[in-house]
XYZ file of C-alpha atoms in Angstrom:
589
model
C 100.752 20.818 103.868
C 101.711 22.296 100.484
C 99.132 24.542 98.805
C 98.674 24.747 95.037
C 100.184 27.820 93.436
C 96.765 29.316 92.699
C 95.856 28.947 96.428
C 99.072 30.786 97.350
C 98.027 33.596 94.981
C 94.632 33.769 96.662
C 96.164 33.914 100.152
C 98.624 36.602 99.001
C 95.769 38.707 97.604
C 93.791 38.365 100.844
C 96.869 39.336 102.902
C 97.513 42.422 100.771
C 93.871 43.485 101.082
C 93.967 43.041 104.865
C 97.175 45.046 105.088
C 95.692 47.845 102.967
C 92.541 47.845 105.121
C 94.625 48.176 108.295
C 96.769 51.000 106.928
C 93.917 53.006 105.429
C 91.622 52.227 108.336
C 94.107 53.673 110.802
C 93.523 57.099 109.248
C 89.847 57.689 108.390
C 90.783 60.845 106.520
C 92.716 58.811 103.972
C 89.434 57.161 102.915
C 87.434 60.371 102.637
C 89.024 63.794 102.626
C 86.978 65.955 105.003
C 85.848 69.488 104.398
C 87.750 71.914 106.618
C 86.459 75.138 108.182
C 88.932 77.253 110.146
C 87.777 80.171 112.308
C 90.377 82.687 113.505
C 89.434 85.632 115.712
C 91.578 88.763 115.847
C 92.889 89.916 119.273
C 90.452 87.702 121.214
C 91.340 86.974 124.846
C 91.088 83.362 125.966
C 89.035 84.540 128.949
C 86.324 86.006 126.711
C 84.646 82.657 125.960
C 82.202 80.740 128.095
C 83.920 77.423 127.399
C 87.126 78.885 128.866
C 85.504 80.053 132.091
C 83.679 83.285 131.246
C 80.215 83.059 132.799
C 79.071 86.589 131.959
C 79.704 86.785 128.185
C 77.308 84.935 125.866
C 79.153 82.737 123.336
C 76.767 79.766 122.905
C 77.904 78.719 119.423
C 81.623 78.590 120.201
C 80.783 76.876 123.498
C 78.781 74.283 121.541
C 81.844 73.542 119.419
C 83.774 72.811 122.616
C 81.026 70.521 123.968
C 80.841 68.615 120.702
C 84.582 68.451 120.141
C 87.959 68.724 121.832
C 89.157 71.785 123.748
C 92.855 72.628 124.102
C 93.715 74.548 127.265
C 97.401 75.266 126.513
C 97.121 76.268 122.864
C 99.827 78.768 121.928
C 100.396 81.376 119.239
C 103.886 81.478 117.727
C 103.920 85.277 118.134
C 101.901 87.859 120.038
C 101.363 90.117 116.989
C 99.059 89.663 113.987
C 101.308 89.285 110.927
C 103.982 86.965 112.400
C 101.439 84.804 114.226
C 99.368 84.326 111.078
C 102.476 83.579 109.011
C 103.349 80.785 111.448
C 99.761 79.499 111.349
C 99.749 79.367 107.543
C 103.182 77.716 107.185
C 103.650 75.606 110.334
C 106.965 77.403 110.947
C 108.290 79.925 113.420
C 107.974 83.366 111.796
C 111.711 83.966 112.167
C 112.269 81.210 109.564
C 110.343 83.112 106.875
C 111.601 86.571 107.804
C 108.171 87.509 109.191
C 109.670 88.922 112.387
C 111.264 92.245 113.191
C 114.351 93.642 114.893
C 112.575 97.003 115.327
C 110.010 97.830 117.988
C 108.118 100.199 115.674
C 107.348 97.748 112.882
C 106.520 94.290 114.249
C 103.726 93.736 111.735
C 102.860 94.982 108.263
C 102.106 98.683 108.793
C 100.958 99.833 105.355
C 99.160 98.146 102.505
C 101.545 100.073 100.263
C 104.618 98.447 101.840
C 106.827 95.886 100.126
C 107.105 93.187 102.803
C 104.986 90.062 103.077
C 104.857 86.293 103.365
C 107.581 85.147 100.936
C 106.383 83.401 97.806
C 108.700 80.443 98.471
C 106.740 79.581 101.620
C 104.166 76.814 101.205
C 100.914 77.485 103.059
C 98.445 74.804 104.104
C 96.097 76.279 101.479
C 98.584 75.566 98.715
C 99.191 72.077 100.078
C 95.455 71.281 100.135
C 94.901 72.935 96.762
C 97.373 70.438 95.317
C 95.259 67.657 96.875
C 92.161 68.781 94.983
C 90.591 71.041 97.614
C 88.735 74.217 96.671
C 90.260 76.793 98.981
C 88.792 80.088 100.155
C 89.835 82.893 102.488
C 87.135 85.232 103.758
C 88.174 88.155 105.970
C 91.552 89.454 107.080
C 94.855 88.652 105.307
C 97.592 91.005 106.652
C 100.421 89.083 104.967
C 101.370 91.758 102.440
C 100.148 92.481 98.931
C 102.715 93.647 96.347
C 106.479 93.481 95.887
C 107.643 95.823 93.132
C 104.600 97.334 91.426
C 101.066 98.232 92.402
C 99.410 95.301 90.676
C 101.961 92.487 90.927
C 100.115 91.134 94.026
C 103.004 88.785 94.758
C 101.872 88.198 98.374
C 98.164 88.035 97.545
C 96.157 85.093 98.969
C 95.636 83.764 95.437
C 99.427 83.429 95.152
C 99.508 81.468 98.402
C 97.116 78.661 97.556
C 93.664 80.209 97.914
C 91.305 79.863 94.950
C 89.056 82.628 96.233
C 89.549 85.685 98.428
C 87.092 88.208 99.773
C 88.030 90.625 102.512
C 90.664 93.023 103.759
C 94.172 92.517 102.402
C 95.282 94.594 105.399
C 93.776 94.753 108.915
C 91.202 96.791 110.787
C 92.418 100.066 112.295
C 90.674 102.781 114.264
C 91.114 104.921 111.166
C 88.760 102.570 109.285
C 85.951 104.185 111.269
C 86.122 107.909 110.597
C 84.818 108.865 114.047
C 87.520 106.976 115.984
C 90.767 108.279 117.461
C 93.705 107.476 115.119
C 95.395 104.234 116.104
C 98.919 105.219 115.043
C 100.322 106.147 118.401
C 101.483 109.707 119.003
C 104.961 108.441 119.917
C 105.282 106.736 116.507
C 104.181 109.892 114.732
C 106.817 111.901 116.612
C 109.517 109.381 115.657
C 108.464 109.541 112.007
C 108.567 113.347 112.073
C 112.016 113.472 113.709
C 113.308 110.910 111.194
C 111.833 112.932 108.318
C 113.501 116.155 109.489
C 116.852 114.471 110.135
C 116.858 112.697 106.783
C 115.705 115.854 105.024
C 118.760 117.710 106.306
C 121.148 115.094 104.909
C 120.790 115.969 101.182
C 121.002 119.672 102.060
C 124.216 119.108 103.994
C 125.583 117.060 101.097
C 124.964 119.959 98.709
C 126.968 122.472 100.780
C 130.455 121.073 99.966
C 129.418 120.630 96.333
C 128.394 124.270 95.846
C 131.209 125.568 98.081
C 133.708 123.827 95.817
C 135.264 121.752 98.584
C 134.488 118.397 96.990
C 131.770 116.952 94.784
C 129.231 114.584 96.270
C 127.744 112.343 93.529
C 124.255 113.411 92.494
C 123.145 109.787 92.886
C 123.858 109.927 96.627
C 122.005 113.234 96.986
C 118.958 111.969 95.076
C 118.764 108.688 97.018
C 118.943 110.431 100.408
C 116.326 112.943 99.279
C 114.035 110.097 98.163
C 114.371 108.300 101.502
C 113.590 111.556 103.326
C 110.529 112.020 101.102
C 109.258 108.515 101.892
C 109.562 109.123 105.634
C 107.789 112.465 105.252
C 104.906 111.010 103.232
C 104.562 108.146 105.721
C 104.293 110.697 108.533
C 101.934 112.963 106.605
C 99.672 110.151 105.434
C 99.130 109.047 109.039
C 96.954 112.159 109.458
C 94.498 111.805 106.638
C 94.925 109.022 104.129
C 95.088 105.835 106.208
C 91.374 105.073 105.882
C 91.407 105.624 102.133
C 94.638 103.706 101.500
C 94.536 100.845 104.028
C 90.865 100.173 104.733
C 89.802 98.509 101.495
C 87.854 95.427 100.460
C 88.949 93.138 97.647
C 87.397 90.244 95.782
C 90.244 88.186 94.385
C 92.514 90.768 92.677
C 89.894 93.505 92.323
C 89.304 96.382 94.741
C 85.549 96.539 95.326
C 85.346 99.187 98.067
C 87.864 101.925 98.827
C 87.468 102.935 101.564
C 85.282 100.096 102.756
C 81.884 100.718 104.337
C 82.568 99.454 107.828
C 78.877 99.269 108.720
C 78.348 96.654 105.970
C 81.527 94.604 106.260
C 80.282 92.067 108.841
C 77.259 91.128 106.741
C 79.339 90.941 103.561
C 81.902 88.619 105.132
C 79.188 86.342 106.488
C 77.381 86.309 103.124
C 80.607 85.357 101.334
C 81.404 82.554 103.806
C 77.935 81.026 103.465
C 78.063 81.359 99.683
C 81.424 79.572 99.517
C 80.058 76.576 101.449
C 76.927 76.425 99.293
C 78.991 76.588 96.105
C 81.502 73.899 97.046
C 79.350 71.713 99.304
C 80.143 68.650 97.232
C 83.719 69.111 98.432
C 86.302 68.738 99.479
C 86.781 72.384 100.447
C 88.917 74.440 102.803
C 87.291 77.609 104.129
C 89.403 79.928 106.285
C 87.148 82.498 107.980
C 89.567 85.115 109.271
C 87.354 87.412 111.331
C 87.864 91.159 111.575
C 86.377 90.713 115.056
C 87.410 91.610 117.759
C 90.100 94.070 116.666
C 89.490 97.745 117.324
C 87.533 99.783 116.277
C 85.110 96.945 117.112
C 82.839 97.388 114.091
C 79.485 96.037 115.321
C 76.040 95.830 113.730
C 73.397 97.991 115.369
C 71.328 95.026 116.527
C 74.218 93.835 118.720
C 75.171 97.203 120.224
C 74.295 97.252 123.923
C 73.557 93.523 124.079
C 76.445 92.467 126.352
C 77.516 93.484 129.851
C 80.951 94.587 128.641
C 80.288 97.513 126.365
C 81.223 97.567 122.712
C 83.933 94.917 123.105
C 81.468 92.414 124.565
C 78.939 93.278 121.857
C 81.586 92.564 119.216
C 82.455 89.184 120.763
C 78.796 88.171 120.828
C 78.336 89.246 117.209
C 81.313 87.084 116.190
C 79.763 84.134 118.040
C 76.524 84.731 116.110
C 78.502 84.597 112.848
C 80.046 81.274 113.913
C 76.543 79.966 114.595
C 75.271 81.007 111.162
C 78.131 79.174 109.455
C 77.627 76.058 111.586
C 73.924 76.153 110.697
C 74.619 76.015 106.956
C 77.071 73.138 107.516
C 74.240 71.256 109.242
C 71.657 72.280 106.638
C 73.795 70.871 103.830
C 74.400 67.610 105.762
C 78.141 68.312 105.937
C 78.490 68.068 109.713
C 79.968 64.574 109.962
C 82.462 65.151 107.166
C 83.674 68.599 108.218
C 86.578 69.332 110.532
C 85.905 72.643 112.307
C 88.565 74.570 114.217
C 88.348 77.794 116.230
C 91.193 79.938 117.575
C 92.578 83.484 117.903
C 95.784 84.849 116.391
C 97.065 85.888 119.863
C 95.824 87.225 123.190
C 93.818 90.352 123.891
C 95.416 93.785 123.839
C 95.317 95.237 127.344
C 96.301 98.741 126.218
C 93.210 99.172 124.014
C 91.222 101.728 125.982
C 89.057 104.757 125.349
C 88.614 106.832 128.465
C 87.542 104.371 131.132
C 86.246 101.838 128.596
C 88.283 98.685 127.963
C 88.307 97.913 124.236
C 90.665 94.929 124.346
C 90.180 91.319 125.337
C 90.368 89.613 128.715
C 93.115 87.017 129.021
C 91.665 85.357 132.096
C 94.122 84.310 134.771
C 97.099 84.734 132.450
C 99.605 87.558 132.821
C 100.269 89.957 129.950
C 98.692 90.415 126.544
C 99.189 91.238 122.884
C 102.695 92.362 121.964
C 104.390 90.603 124.887
C 106.670 87.857 123.644
C 106.577 85.431 126.535
C 103.919 86.170 129.128
C 101.092 83.682 128.825
C 98.313 86.226 128.272
C 99.777 87.316 124.946
C 100.165 83.862 123.445
C 97.709 81.433 125.089
C 94.665 81.276 122.826
C 91.486 79.220 122.409
C 91.858 75.987 120.487
C 88.755 73.929 119.644
C 88.410 71.040 117.175
C 85.143 69.375 116.160
C 84.880 66.399 113.837
C 81.914 64.150 114.724
C 82.575 60.390 114.818
C 86.319 61.011 114.532
C 87.059 63.143 117.600
C 85.489 62.509 121.024
C 82.893 65.003 122.236
C 83.721 66.971 125.364
C 87.434 66.173 125.301
C 89.875 68.425 127.155
C 93.641 68.408 126.503
C 96.080 70.285 128.734
C 99.251 69.447 126.790
C 101.155 72.329 125.116
C 100.091 72.728 121.485
C 100.690 75.446 118.907
C 98.940 77.268 116.071
C 101.798 75.880 113.952
C 100.325 72.402 114.507
C 97.410 73.129 112.184
C 99.669 72.798 109.139
C 100.804 69.177 109.693
C 97.392 68.240 111.098
C 95.646 69.354 107.904
C 98.322 67.610 105.872
C 97.478 64.379 107.695
C 93.691 64.582 107.371
C 93.915 65.531 103.684
C 96.420 62.795 102.882
C 99.043 65.319 101.756
C 102.815 65.036 102.088
C 104.683 67.623 104.154
C 107.444 69.579 102.370
C 110.811 67.881 102.817
C 112.983 70.877 101.920
C 112.342 72.918 105.078
C 111.867 72.652 108.819
C 108.230 72.255 109.876
C 107.911 73.204 113.538
C 104.308 72.102 114.012
C 103.161 68.615 115.016
C 100.283 66.490 113.743
C 97.664 66.711 116.503
C 95.303 63.969 115.321
C 96.772 61.201 117.518
C 96.501 63.532 120.534
C 92.988 64.697 119.660
C 91.798 61.109 119.225
C 93.336 60.009 122.530
C 95.831 57.620 120.939
C 98.759 59.483 122.564
C 98.921 61.819 125.536
C 101.589 64.309 124.456
C 101.668 66.537 121.393
C 105.313 65.923 120.534
C 106.409 69.433 121.529
C 109.133 68.927 124.089
C 110.296 72.538 123.665
C 108.509 75.623 122.370
C 110.344 78.903 121.740
C 108.536 82.185 122.251
C 109.865 85.128 120.262
C 109.200 88.845 120.392
C 110.235 89.974 116.925
C 113.596 88.301 116.269
C 114.407 88.183 119.985
C 113.938 84.963 121.930
C 112.170 85.925 125.149
C 110.962 82.648 126.603
C 111.390 78.874 126.410
C 108.807 76.248 127.402
C 109.842 72.690 128.260
C 107.365 69.851 128.635
C 109.243 66.942 130.147
C 108.691 63.661 128.363
C 106.421 61.170 130.142
C 105.659 63.794 132.776
C 102.994 66.461 133.299
C 105.470 69.147 134.359
C 105.801 72.153 132.047
C 108.659 74.525 132.854
C 108.832 78.044 131.476
C 111.914 80.290 131.548
C 111.794 84.022 130.745
C 115.064 85.503 129.506
C 113.463 88.860 128.644
C 110.281 90.487 129.963
C 108.706 93.900 129.295
C 108.826 96.789 131.731
C 105.210 97.535 132.538
C 104.077 101.178 132.419
C 103.165 101.841 135.176
C 104.879 98.941 136.912
C 101.752 97.855 138.771
C 99.668 98.080 135.588
C 100.869 94.760 134.077
C 100.792 96.283 130.576
C 102.527 99.071 128.620
C 99.831 101.730 128.807
C 102.140 104.702 128.217
C 103.717 103.435 124.993
C 100.644 101.551 123.761
C 102.577 98.328 123.116
C 105.421 96.648 124.977
C 108.786 96.708 123.158
C 110.805 93.592 122.352
C 114.234 95.111 122.978
C 115.872 98.178 124.470
C 113.862 99.311 127.483
C 113.075 95.786 128.707
C 114.112 93.547 131.608
C 116.918 91.062 130.889
C 117.150 88.117 133.287
C 120.288 86.119 134.088
C 119.455 83.628 135.431
C 116.065 83.572 133.728
C 112.759 83.750 135.580
C 111.534 80.172 136.022
C 107.952 79.008 136.548
C 106.201 75.646 136.658
C 103.136 76.573 134.646
C 101.597 73.123 134.974
C 101.002 74.097 138.626
C 101.235 77.882 138.348
C 99.619 78.954 135.045
C 99.319 82.558 136.255
C 103.120 82.766 136.597
C 102.899 84.255 140.084
C 105.276 81.987 142.019
C 108.884 82.466 140.954
C 111.165 79.452 141.273
C 114.757 79.993 142.407
C 117.763 77.790 143.249
C 116.724 78.187 146.886
C 113.158 76.874 146.541
C 113.533 74.529 143.539
C 116.149 71.800 143.664
C 115.923 71.176 139.902
C 116.502 74.837 138.981
C 120.040 74.477 137.594
C 119.262 71.242 135.742
C 116.142 72.718 134.137
C 117.922 75.887 132.982
C 120.817 73.855 131.590
C 118.418 71.630 129.634
C 116.664 74.673 128.182
C 119.928 76.342 127.170
C 120.958 73.177 125.324
C 117.590 73.188 123.528
C 118.060 76.836 122.528
C 121.489 76.059 121.037
C 120.048 73.163 119.049
C 117.111 75.270 117.871
C 119.360 78.114 116.718
C 121.408 75.685 114.660
C 118.299 75.092 112.536
C 117.797 78.792 111.726
C 118.951 80.110 108.368
C 119.452 83.773 107.376
C 116.528 85.093 105.322
C 115.461 88.559 104.117
C 113.665 90.522 106.825
C 110.149 91.314 105.644
C 109.629 93.929 108.375
C 112.761 95.952 107.679
C 112.403 99.744 107.649
C 112.529 99.792 103.848
C 109.913 97.052 103.464
C 107.432 98.475 105.952
C 107.605 102.122 104.918
C 104.801 103.333 102.638
C 105.617 103.483 98.921
C 103.301 105.395 96.570
C 104.068 103.112 93.612
C 102.785 100.109 95.612
C 99.615 101.729 96.930
C 96.491 99.901 95.661
C 94.181 102.497 94.190
C 90.720 102.389 92.659
C 90.265 105.735 90.967
C 92.618 108.704 90.869
C 95.698 108.547 93.100
C 96.036 109.742 95.855
C 92.280 110.337 96.245
C 91.432 106.688 95.640
C 87.812 105.686 95.925
C 85.181 103.325 94.493
C 82.262 101.133 95.491
C 81.553 98.172 93.215
C 79.953 95.901 95.804
C 76.304 94.890 95.685
C 74.989 95.754 99.147
C 71.923 93.524 98.768
C 71.941 91.050 101.642
C 69.833 87.961 102.378
C 67.255 88.277 105.156
C 68.820 87.806 108.579
C 72.269 89.111 107.663
């Protein structure tokens, strides 16, 4: 039967509408951009939370997130140190791609606020991507991605230059020095190395002057001055480690303004919570992105008096429970403002707990559960396996548990998907969109291989076979524990990435889908697939390395060394100091 032309037009319109309904309906986020709240703990062990098996530490609010959402049990940081892990989280890319990784054991993160390294300005963070989609974006808490490039106030690496509309917090990171009564965190061995370097470099310009004044030959004054300047920088870096770290590194900023220098550590928890709640109240009509980057549970474990002595695990446990309380307060305001059903909430840690954090017989670092190793170790599971919890009522199933390998880098493409943004096409994005996995529409994340770096050195490769539950893990490099039976690097304070390490050929192979504690070594004698698995991984490494491009190293010696002309200062340099913050706090904070 032939239909009149106007009937054909009607049928065409109906078909187009149906097609549009199917496409948009397949992604609820495309119809209504959700608010997004991201929680990131600092140095938290996966074994510290009740929802991950701890039955002696009280974390009811984080546990509630897991009950009401989806819990990832093999969620992995892209690095076991703060700065590179957070760079990967923000960009969805391995830190080696942005230069946020180091070839030196001494400087594997940003060491001084007055350094010149940081997250390059040509990197696109998820904040910038969502900002371009109309989101109001805020970062409350720790940054640790650098501050300035060439002058004290250029703030080229500042959060506001990386897509955040609002910033309140520490542009650096917590250190023991931030609490005047604590033992300095800069390890004695590092201080000795800085002193030796200062003396050696100081002798160079003197030795260069000898032939000039003896009349043997003339060394250009430019060479003498440059070597003297480098020696001076090393000396000031060494000297400042004894008295100025708290004043220079432990500061609070609101946007581009220093508001406390040094910060009042006893007030910082309440201020961060107040700012997070205020941001939600201000932008509750959405859509908004709020990244709460906790200072908890990094040493010196700054804890409010009302939480001290509350846990069974000393000051560290008290600090964990205080962080959980902060999570609860933020979830309460989300509920109070009727934002619960339209807010995607995510909780994680930047890497595993630091086993070497001790004071006398007290353990000040996190517990990584059954997993071997900890912070600073490139491949052992304890340094990189972290909590991963998503809650989005009516979109994600409550009480879901996913054992598939996932990564902190996956947050970037996942947020792109839920916000209806387009991923950058001019660079490699290593993360995967997790929404199909979280919703149960697929059963694998899309990560067939994951590469675990320690600085610029590839230590470990993980292979999840397609259409199979088996996850193989091969270690090419592992740290030498000090002492050997200690399973950490207690003597040096942090395990090195290169030099005094164990190199394995063939690599150490484990099936972590059956042996997550990495206790049962597989060999050609007890595993028939050994050679085939190693060959497959080596092919994957070759393919991965073909995608890497040379970039400036942000953690080079020159970039990480302290520079007086880059030091943020409120007041008279070098005795910087000010307090512009209103300490008035709402009841209950």
